[in-house]
mmCIF file of C-alpha atoms in Angstrom:
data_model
loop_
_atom_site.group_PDB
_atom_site.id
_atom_site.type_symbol
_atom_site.label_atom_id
_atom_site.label_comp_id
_atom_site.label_asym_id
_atom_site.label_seq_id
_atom_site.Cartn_x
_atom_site.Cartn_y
_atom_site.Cartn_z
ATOM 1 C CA UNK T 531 -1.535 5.383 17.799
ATOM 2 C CA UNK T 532 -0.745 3.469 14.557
ATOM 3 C CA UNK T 533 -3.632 4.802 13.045
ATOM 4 C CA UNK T 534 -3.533 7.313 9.748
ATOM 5 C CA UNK T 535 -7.549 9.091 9.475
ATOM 6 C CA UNK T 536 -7.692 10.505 5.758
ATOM 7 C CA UNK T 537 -10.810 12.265 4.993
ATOM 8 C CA UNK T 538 -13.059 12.718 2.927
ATOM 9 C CA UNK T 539 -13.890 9.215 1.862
ATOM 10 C CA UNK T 540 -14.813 10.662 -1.776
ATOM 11 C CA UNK T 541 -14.792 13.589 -3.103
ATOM 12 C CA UNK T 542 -16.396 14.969 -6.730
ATOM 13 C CA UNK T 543 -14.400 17.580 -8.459
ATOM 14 C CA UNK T 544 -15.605 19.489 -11.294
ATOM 15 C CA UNK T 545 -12.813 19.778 -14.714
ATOM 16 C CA UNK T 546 -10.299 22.172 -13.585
ATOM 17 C CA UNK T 547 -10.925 22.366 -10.277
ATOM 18 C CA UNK T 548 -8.485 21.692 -6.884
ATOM 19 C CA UNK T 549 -9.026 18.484 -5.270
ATOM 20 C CA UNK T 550 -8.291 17.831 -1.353
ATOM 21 C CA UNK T 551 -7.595 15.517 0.576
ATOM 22 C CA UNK T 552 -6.493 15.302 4.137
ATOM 23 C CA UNK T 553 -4.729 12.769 6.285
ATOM 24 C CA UNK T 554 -3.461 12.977 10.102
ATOM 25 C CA UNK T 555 -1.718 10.470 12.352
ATOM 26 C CA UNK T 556 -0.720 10.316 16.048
ATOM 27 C CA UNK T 557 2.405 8.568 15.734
ATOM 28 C CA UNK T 558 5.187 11.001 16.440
ATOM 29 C CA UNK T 559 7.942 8.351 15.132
ATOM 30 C CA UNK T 560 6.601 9.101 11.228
ATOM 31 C CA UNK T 561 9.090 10.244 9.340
ATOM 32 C CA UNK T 562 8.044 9.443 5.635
ATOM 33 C CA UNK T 563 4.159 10.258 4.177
ATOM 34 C CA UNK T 564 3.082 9.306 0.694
ATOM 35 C CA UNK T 565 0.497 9.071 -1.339
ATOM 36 C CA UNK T 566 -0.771 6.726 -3.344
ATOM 37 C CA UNK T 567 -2.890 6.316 -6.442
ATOM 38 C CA UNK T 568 -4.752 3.131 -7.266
ATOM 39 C CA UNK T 569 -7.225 2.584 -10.217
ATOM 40 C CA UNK T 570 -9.800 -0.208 -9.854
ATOM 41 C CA UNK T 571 -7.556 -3.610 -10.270
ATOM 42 C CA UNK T 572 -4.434 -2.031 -9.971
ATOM 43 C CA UNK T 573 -1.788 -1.866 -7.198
ATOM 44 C CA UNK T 574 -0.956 1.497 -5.646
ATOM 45 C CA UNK T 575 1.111 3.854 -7.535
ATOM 46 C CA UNK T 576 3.292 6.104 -5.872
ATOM 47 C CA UNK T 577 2.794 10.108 -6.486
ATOM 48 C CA UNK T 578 4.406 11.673 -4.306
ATOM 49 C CA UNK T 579 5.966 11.781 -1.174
ATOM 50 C CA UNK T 580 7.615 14.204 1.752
ATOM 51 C CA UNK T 581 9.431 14.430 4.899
ATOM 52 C CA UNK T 582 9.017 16.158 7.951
ATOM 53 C CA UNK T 583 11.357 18.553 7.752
ATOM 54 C CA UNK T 584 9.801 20.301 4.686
ATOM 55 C CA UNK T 585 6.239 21.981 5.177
ATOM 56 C CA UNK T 586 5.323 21.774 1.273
ATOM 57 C CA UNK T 587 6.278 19.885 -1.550
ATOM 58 C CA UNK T 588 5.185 19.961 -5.190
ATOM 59 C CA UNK T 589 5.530 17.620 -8.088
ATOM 60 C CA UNK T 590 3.778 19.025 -11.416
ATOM 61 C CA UNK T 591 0.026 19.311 -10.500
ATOM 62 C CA UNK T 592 0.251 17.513 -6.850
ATOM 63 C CA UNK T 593 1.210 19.260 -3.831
ATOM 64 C CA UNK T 594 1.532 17.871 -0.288
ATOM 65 C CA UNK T 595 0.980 20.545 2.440
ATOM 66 C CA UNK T 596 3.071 18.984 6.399
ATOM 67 C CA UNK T 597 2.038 20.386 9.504
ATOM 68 C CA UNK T 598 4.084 18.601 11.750
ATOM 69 C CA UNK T 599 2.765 19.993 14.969
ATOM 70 C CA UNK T 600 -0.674 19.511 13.944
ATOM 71 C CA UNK T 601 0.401 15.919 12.966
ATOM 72 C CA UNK T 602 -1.633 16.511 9.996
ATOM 73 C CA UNK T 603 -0.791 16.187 5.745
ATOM 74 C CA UNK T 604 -2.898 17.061 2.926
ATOM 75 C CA UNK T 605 -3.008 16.209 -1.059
ATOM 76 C CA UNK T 606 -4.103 19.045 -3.286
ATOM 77 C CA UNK T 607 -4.139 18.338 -6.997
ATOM 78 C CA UNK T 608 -4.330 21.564 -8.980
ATOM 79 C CA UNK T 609 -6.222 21.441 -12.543
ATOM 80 C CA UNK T 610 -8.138 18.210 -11.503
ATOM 81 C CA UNK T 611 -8.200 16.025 -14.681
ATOM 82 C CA UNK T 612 -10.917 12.959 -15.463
ATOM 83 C CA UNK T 613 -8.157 10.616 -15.776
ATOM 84 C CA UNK T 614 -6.947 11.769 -12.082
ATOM 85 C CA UNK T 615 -10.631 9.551 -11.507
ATOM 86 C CA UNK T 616 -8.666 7.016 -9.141
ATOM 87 C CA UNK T 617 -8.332 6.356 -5.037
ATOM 88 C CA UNK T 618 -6.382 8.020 -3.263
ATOM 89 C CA UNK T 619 -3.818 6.442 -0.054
ATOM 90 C CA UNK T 620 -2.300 8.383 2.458
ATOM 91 C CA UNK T 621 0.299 6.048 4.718
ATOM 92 C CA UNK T 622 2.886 6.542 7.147
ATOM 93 C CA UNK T 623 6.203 4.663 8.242
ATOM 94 C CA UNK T 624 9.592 5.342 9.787
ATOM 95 C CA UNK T 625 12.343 5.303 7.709
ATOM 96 C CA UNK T 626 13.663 2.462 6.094
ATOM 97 C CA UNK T 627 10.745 -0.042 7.161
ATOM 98 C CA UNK T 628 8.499 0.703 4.687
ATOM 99 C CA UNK T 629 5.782 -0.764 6.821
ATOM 100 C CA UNK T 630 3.472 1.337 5.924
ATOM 101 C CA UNK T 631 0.074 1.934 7.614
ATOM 102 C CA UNK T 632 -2.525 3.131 5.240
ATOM 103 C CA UNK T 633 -5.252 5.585 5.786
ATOM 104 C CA UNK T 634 -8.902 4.527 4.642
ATOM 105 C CA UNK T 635 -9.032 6.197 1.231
ATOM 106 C CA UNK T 636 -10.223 8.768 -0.507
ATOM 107 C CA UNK T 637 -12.445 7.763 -4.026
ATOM 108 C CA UNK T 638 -11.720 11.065 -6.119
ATOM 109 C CA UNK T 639 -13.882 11.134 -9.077
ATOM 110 C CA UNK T 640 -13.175 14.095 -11.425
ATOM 111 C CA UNK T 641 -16.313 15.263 -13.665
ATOM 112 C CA UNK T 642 -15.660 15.822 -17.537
ATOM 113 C CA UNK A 636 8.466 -5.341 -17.801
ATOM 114 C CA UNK A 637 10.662 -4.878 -14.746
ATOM 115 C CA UNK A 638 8.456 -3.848 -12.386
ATOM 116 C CA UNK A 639 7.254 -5.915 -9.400
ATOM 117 C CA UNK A 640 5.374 -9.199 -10.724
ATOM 118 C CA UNK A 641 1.976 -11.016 -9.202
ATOM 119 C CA UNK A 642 0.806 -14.502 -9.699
ATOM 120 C CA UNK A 643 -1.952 -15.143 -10.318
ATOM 121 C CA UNK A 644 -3.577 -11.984 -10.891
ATOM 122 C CA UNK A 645 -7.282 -13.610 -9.954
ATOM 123 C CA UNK A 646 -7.817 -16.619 -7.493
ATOM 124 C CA UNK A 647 -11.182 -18.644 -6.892
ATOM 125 C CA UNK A 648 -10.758 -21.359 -4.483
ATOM 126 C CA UNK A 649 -13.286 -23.308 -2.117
ATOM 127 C CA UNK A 650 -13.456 -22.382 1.639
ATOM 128 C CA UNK A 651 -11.298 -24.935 2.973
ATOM 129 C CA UNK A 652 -8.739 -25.354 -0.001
ATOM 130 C CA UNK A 653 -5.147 -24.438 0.284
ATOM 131 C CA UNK A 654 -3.805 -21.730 -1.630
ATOM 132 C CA UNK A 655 -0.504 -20.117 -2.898
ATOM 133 C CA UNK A 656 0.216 -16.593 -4.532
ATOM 134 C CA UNK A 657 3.710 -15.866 -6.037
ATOM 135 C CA UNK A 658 5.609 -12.422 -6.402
ATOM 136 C CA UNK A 659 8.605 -11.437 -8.419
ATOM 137 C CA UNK A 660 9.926 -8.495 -6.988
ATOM 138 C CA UNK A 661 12.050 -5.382 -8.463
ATOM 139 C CA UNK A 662 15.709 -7.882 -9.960
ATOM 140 C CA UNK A 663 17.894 -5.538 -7.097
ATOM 141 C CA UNK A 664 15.601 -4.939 -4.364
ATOM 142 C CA UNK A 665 16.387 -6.558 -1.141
ATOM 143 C CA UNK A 666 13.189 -5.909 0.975
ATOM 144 C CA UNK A 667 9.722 -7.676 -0.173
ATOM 145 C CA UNK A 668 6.417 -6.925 1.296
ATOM 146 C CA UNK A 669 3.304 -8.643 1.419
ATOM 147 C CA UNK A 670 0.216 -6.392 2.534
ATOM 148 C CA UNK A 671 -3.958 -7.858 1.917
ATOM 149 C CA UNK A 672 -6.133 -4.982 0.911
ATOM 150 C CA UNK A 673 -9.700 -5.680 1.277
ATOM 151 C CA UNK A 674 -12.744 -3.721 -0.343
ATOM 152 C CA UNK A 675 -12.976 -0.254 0.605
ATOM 153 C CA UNK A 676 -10.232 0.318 2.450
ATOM 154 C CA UNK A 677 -6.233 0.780 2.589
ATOM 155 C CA UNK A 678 -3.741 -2.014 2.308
ATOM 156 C CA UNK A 679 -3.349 -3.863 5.937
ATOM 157 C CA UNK A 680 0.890 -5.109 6.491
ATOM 158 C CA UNK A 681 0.949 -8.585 6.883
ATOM 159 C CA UNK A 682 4.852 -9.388 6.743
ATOM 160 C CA UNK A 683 8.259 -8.006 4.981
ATOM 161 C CA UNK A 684 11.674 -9.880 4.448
ATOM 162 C CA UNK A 685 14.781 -8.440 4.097
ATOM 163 C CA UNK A 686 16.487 -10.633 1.487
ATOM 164 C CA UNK A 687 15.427 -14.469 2.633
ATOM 165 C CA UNK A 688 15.172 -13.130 6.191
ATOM 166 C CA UNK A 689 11.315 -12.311 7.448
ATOM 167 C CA UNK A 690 11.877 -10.115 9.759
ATOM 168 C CA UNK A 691 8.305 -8.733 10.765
ATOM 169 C CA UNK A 692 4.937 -10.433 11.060
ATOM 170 C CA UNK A 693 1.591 -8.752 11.754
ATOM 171 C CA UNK A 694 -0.492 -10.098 14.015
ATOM 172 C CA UNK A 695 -2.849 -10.216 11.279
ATOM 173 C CA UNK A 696 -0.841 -13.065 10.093
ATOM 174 C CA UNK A 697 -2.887 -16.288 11.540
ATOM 175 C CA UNK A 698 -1.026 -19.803 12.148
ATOM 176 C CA UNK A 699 -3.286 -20.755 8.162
ATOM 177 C CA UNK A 700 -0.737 -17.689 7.062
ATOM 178 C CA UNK A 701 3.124 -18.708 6.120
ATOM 179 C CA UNK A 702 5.391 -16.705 3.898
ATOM 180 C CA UNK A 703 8.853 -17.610 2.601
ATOM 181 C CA UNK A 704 11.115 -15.968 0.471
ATOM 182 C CA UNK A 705 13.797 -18.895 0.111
ATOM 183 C CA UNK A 706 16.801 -17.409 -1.616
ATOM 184 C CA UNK A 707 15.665 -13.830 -1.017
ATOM 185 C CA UNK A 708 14.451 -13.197 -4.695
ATOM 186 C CA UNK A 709 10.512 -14.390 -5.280
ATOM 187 C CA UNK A 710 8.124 -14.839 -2.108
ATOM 188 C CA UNK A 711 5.598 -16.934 -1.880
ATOM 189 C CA UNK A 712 2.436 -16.835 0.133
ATOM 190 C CA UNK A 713 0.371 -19.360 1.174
ATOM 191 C CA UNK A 714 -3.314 -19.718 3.235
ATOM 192 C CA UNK A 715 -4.090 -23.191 4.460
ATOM 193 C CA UNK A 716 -7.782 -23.672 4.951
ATOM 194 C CA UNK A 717 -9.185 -20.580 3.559
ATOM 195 C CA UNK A 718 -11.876 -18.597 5.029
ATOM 196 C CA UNK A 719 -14.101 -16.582 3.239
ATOM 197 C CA UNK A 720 -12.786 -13.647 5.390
ATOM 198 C CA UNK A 721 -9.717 -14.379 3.458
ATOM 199 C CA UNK A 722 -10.834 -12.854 0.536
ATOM 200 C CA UNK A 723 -9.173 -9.734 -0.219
ATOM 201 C CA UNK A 724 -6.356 -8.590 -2.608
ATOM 202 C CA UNK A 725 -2.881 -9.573 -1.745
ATOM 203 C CA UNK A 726 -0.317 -7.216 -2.631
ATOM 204 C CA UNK A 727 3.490 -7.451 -2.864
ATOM 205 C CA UNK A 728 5.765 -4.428 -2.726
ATOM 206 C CA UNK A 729 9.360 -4.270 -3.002
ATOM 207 C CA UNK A 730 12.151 -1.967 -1.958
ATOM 208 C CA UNK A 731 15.668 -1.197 -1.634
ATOM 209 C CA UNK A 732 17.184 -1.453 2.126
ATOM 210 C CA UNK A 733 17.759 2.663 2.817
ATOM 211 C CA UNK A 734 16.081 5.797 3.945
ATOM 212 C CA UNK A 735 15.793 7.330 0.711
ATOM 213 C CA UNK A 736 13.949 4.802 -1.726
ATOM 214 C CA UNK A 737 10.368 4.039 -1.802
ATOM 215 C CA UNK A 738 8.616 0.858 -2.018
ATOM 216 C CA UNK A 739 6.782 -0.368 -5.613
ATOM 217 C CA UNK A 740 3.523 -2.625 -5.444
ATOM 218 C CA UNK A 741 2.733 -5.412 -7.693
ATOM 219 C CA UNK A 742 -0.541 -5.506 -9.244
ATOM 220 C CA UNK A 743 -1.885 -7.968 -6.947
ATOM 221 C CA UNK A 744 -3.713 -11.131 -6.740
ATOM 222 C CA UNK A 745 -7.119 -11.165 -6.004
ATOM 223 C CA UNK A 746 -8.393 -14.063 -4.012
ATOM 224 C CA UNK A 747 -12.114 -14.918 -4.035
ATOM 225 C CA UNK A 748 -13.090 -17.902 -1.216
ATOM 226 C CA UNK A 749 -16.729 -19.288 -2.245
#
C-alpha cells in the first residue's frame, strides 16, 4: 500500500516532442505528489508539484495531470528539450512529513 | 551557496570499516532527512528529525545505522561495519515544519564498500 508504480522505466523522445510519464499509488492518505528531476551525480531537483484537490497543474513546459479516483498522476513535458535528458521521480507523502516514497524512475532521454 | 550541503561527496571504504557522512541543511529549516538511493531506482527513507528530535526510523535502518542531529542544525550519519550492500548514495533533504513547503536534497554522498 506504500508503494508508488511509475512507468515507463525510459522513455526516448524525439526534439520537440511530448514526453510522458505516469505514476499511481494505493495509498488513499496521499495528499502531496511531486516530481523530481535528477541528472547523473546529482540530488533530486524539485519540478513541480500538486495536490489533490486540483486535477491539472502547469508550470512553463511541465504539466501534472491528478486523477484522484483512479489514484493515478502523470508528467507531460511539452517541447521536450535535450537538456530535459535527466530521470525522472514520482513520490508521494502526507502533508507535512515529507516522507516521501519514491516511484522507480523514469530515464527520459531527449534526441537532438 | 545556501542550499542543502553533503560531505563527502564520494566515499571508498573497506567492508568492515566504520563510516560517517555529514549534511548541512537549508540555515532555517527545522526538518532534516536522510534517504539511501541505490542504482536504478528511487530514493528509499531511512530517518527524518525535526530539529534535534528523530522522530521516524525506517526499518531499513539496521542496529550498524545511527543518525544524530545534536543541536538540530547538521546531521550526521554513520554505518558501523559496512556491507557491501551498503553501497548506495546517501541523500539529505531538508524542509520547513508546514503543509505548504517542499523538501530540498543535497547532492549526496556516494559510498562505495570494496
Amino acid at each position: 500500500q506504500q508503494q508508488v508504480k511509475q512507468s515507463p522505466q525510459s522513455l526516448i523522445v524525439q526534439k520537440g516532442g511530448i514526453s510522458i510519464i505516469n505514476c499511481a499509488y494505493e495509498n488513499t492518505a496521499f495528499d502531496y505528489f511531486p516530481w523530481y528531476q535528477q541528472f547523473p551525480g546529482k540530488g533530486p531537483a524539485l519540478l513541480i508539484a500538486i495536490r489533490p484537490d486540483v486535477s491539472e497543474k502547469k508550470e512553463g513546459r511541465f504539466t501534472i495531470s491528478f486523477n484522484k479516483s483512479a489514484k493515478q498522476f502523470s508528467l507531460h513535458i511539452m517541447d521536450s528539450q535535450p537538456g530535459d535528458s535527466a530521470t525522472y521521480f514520482c513520490a508521494a507523502t502526507t502533508s507535512g512529513t515529507y516522507k516521501y516514497i519514491f516511484g522507480t524512475g523514469t530515464r527520459l532521454k531527449v534526441l537532438a | 551557496d545556501t542550499g542543502v550541503s553533503q560531505d563527502p561527496r564520494h566515499k571508498i571504504t573497506k567492508r568492515g570499516q566504520n563510516v560517517t557522512f555529514r549534511c548541512d541543511p537549508i540555515s532555517e529549516h527545522n526538518r532534516l532527512y536522510w534517504y539511501r538511493q541505490t542504482l536504478g531506482q528511487g530514493p528509499e527513507f531511512l530517518t527524518y528529525f525535526q530539529n534535534e528530535a528523530q522522530l521516524e526510523k525506517s526499518r531499513l535502518l539496521s542496529d550498524r545505522f545511527s543518525a544524530e542531529r545534536p543541536k538540530g542544525s547538521f546531521s550526521t550519519l554513520e554505518i558501523q561495519r559496512t556491507e557491501q550492500g551498503d553501497s548506495a548514495m546517501y541523500l539529505c533533504a531538508s524542509s520547513l515544519q508546514g503543509a505548504s513547503t517542499e523538501a530540498f536534497f543535497g547532492q549526496g554522498t556516494r559510498l562505495t564498500v570494496v
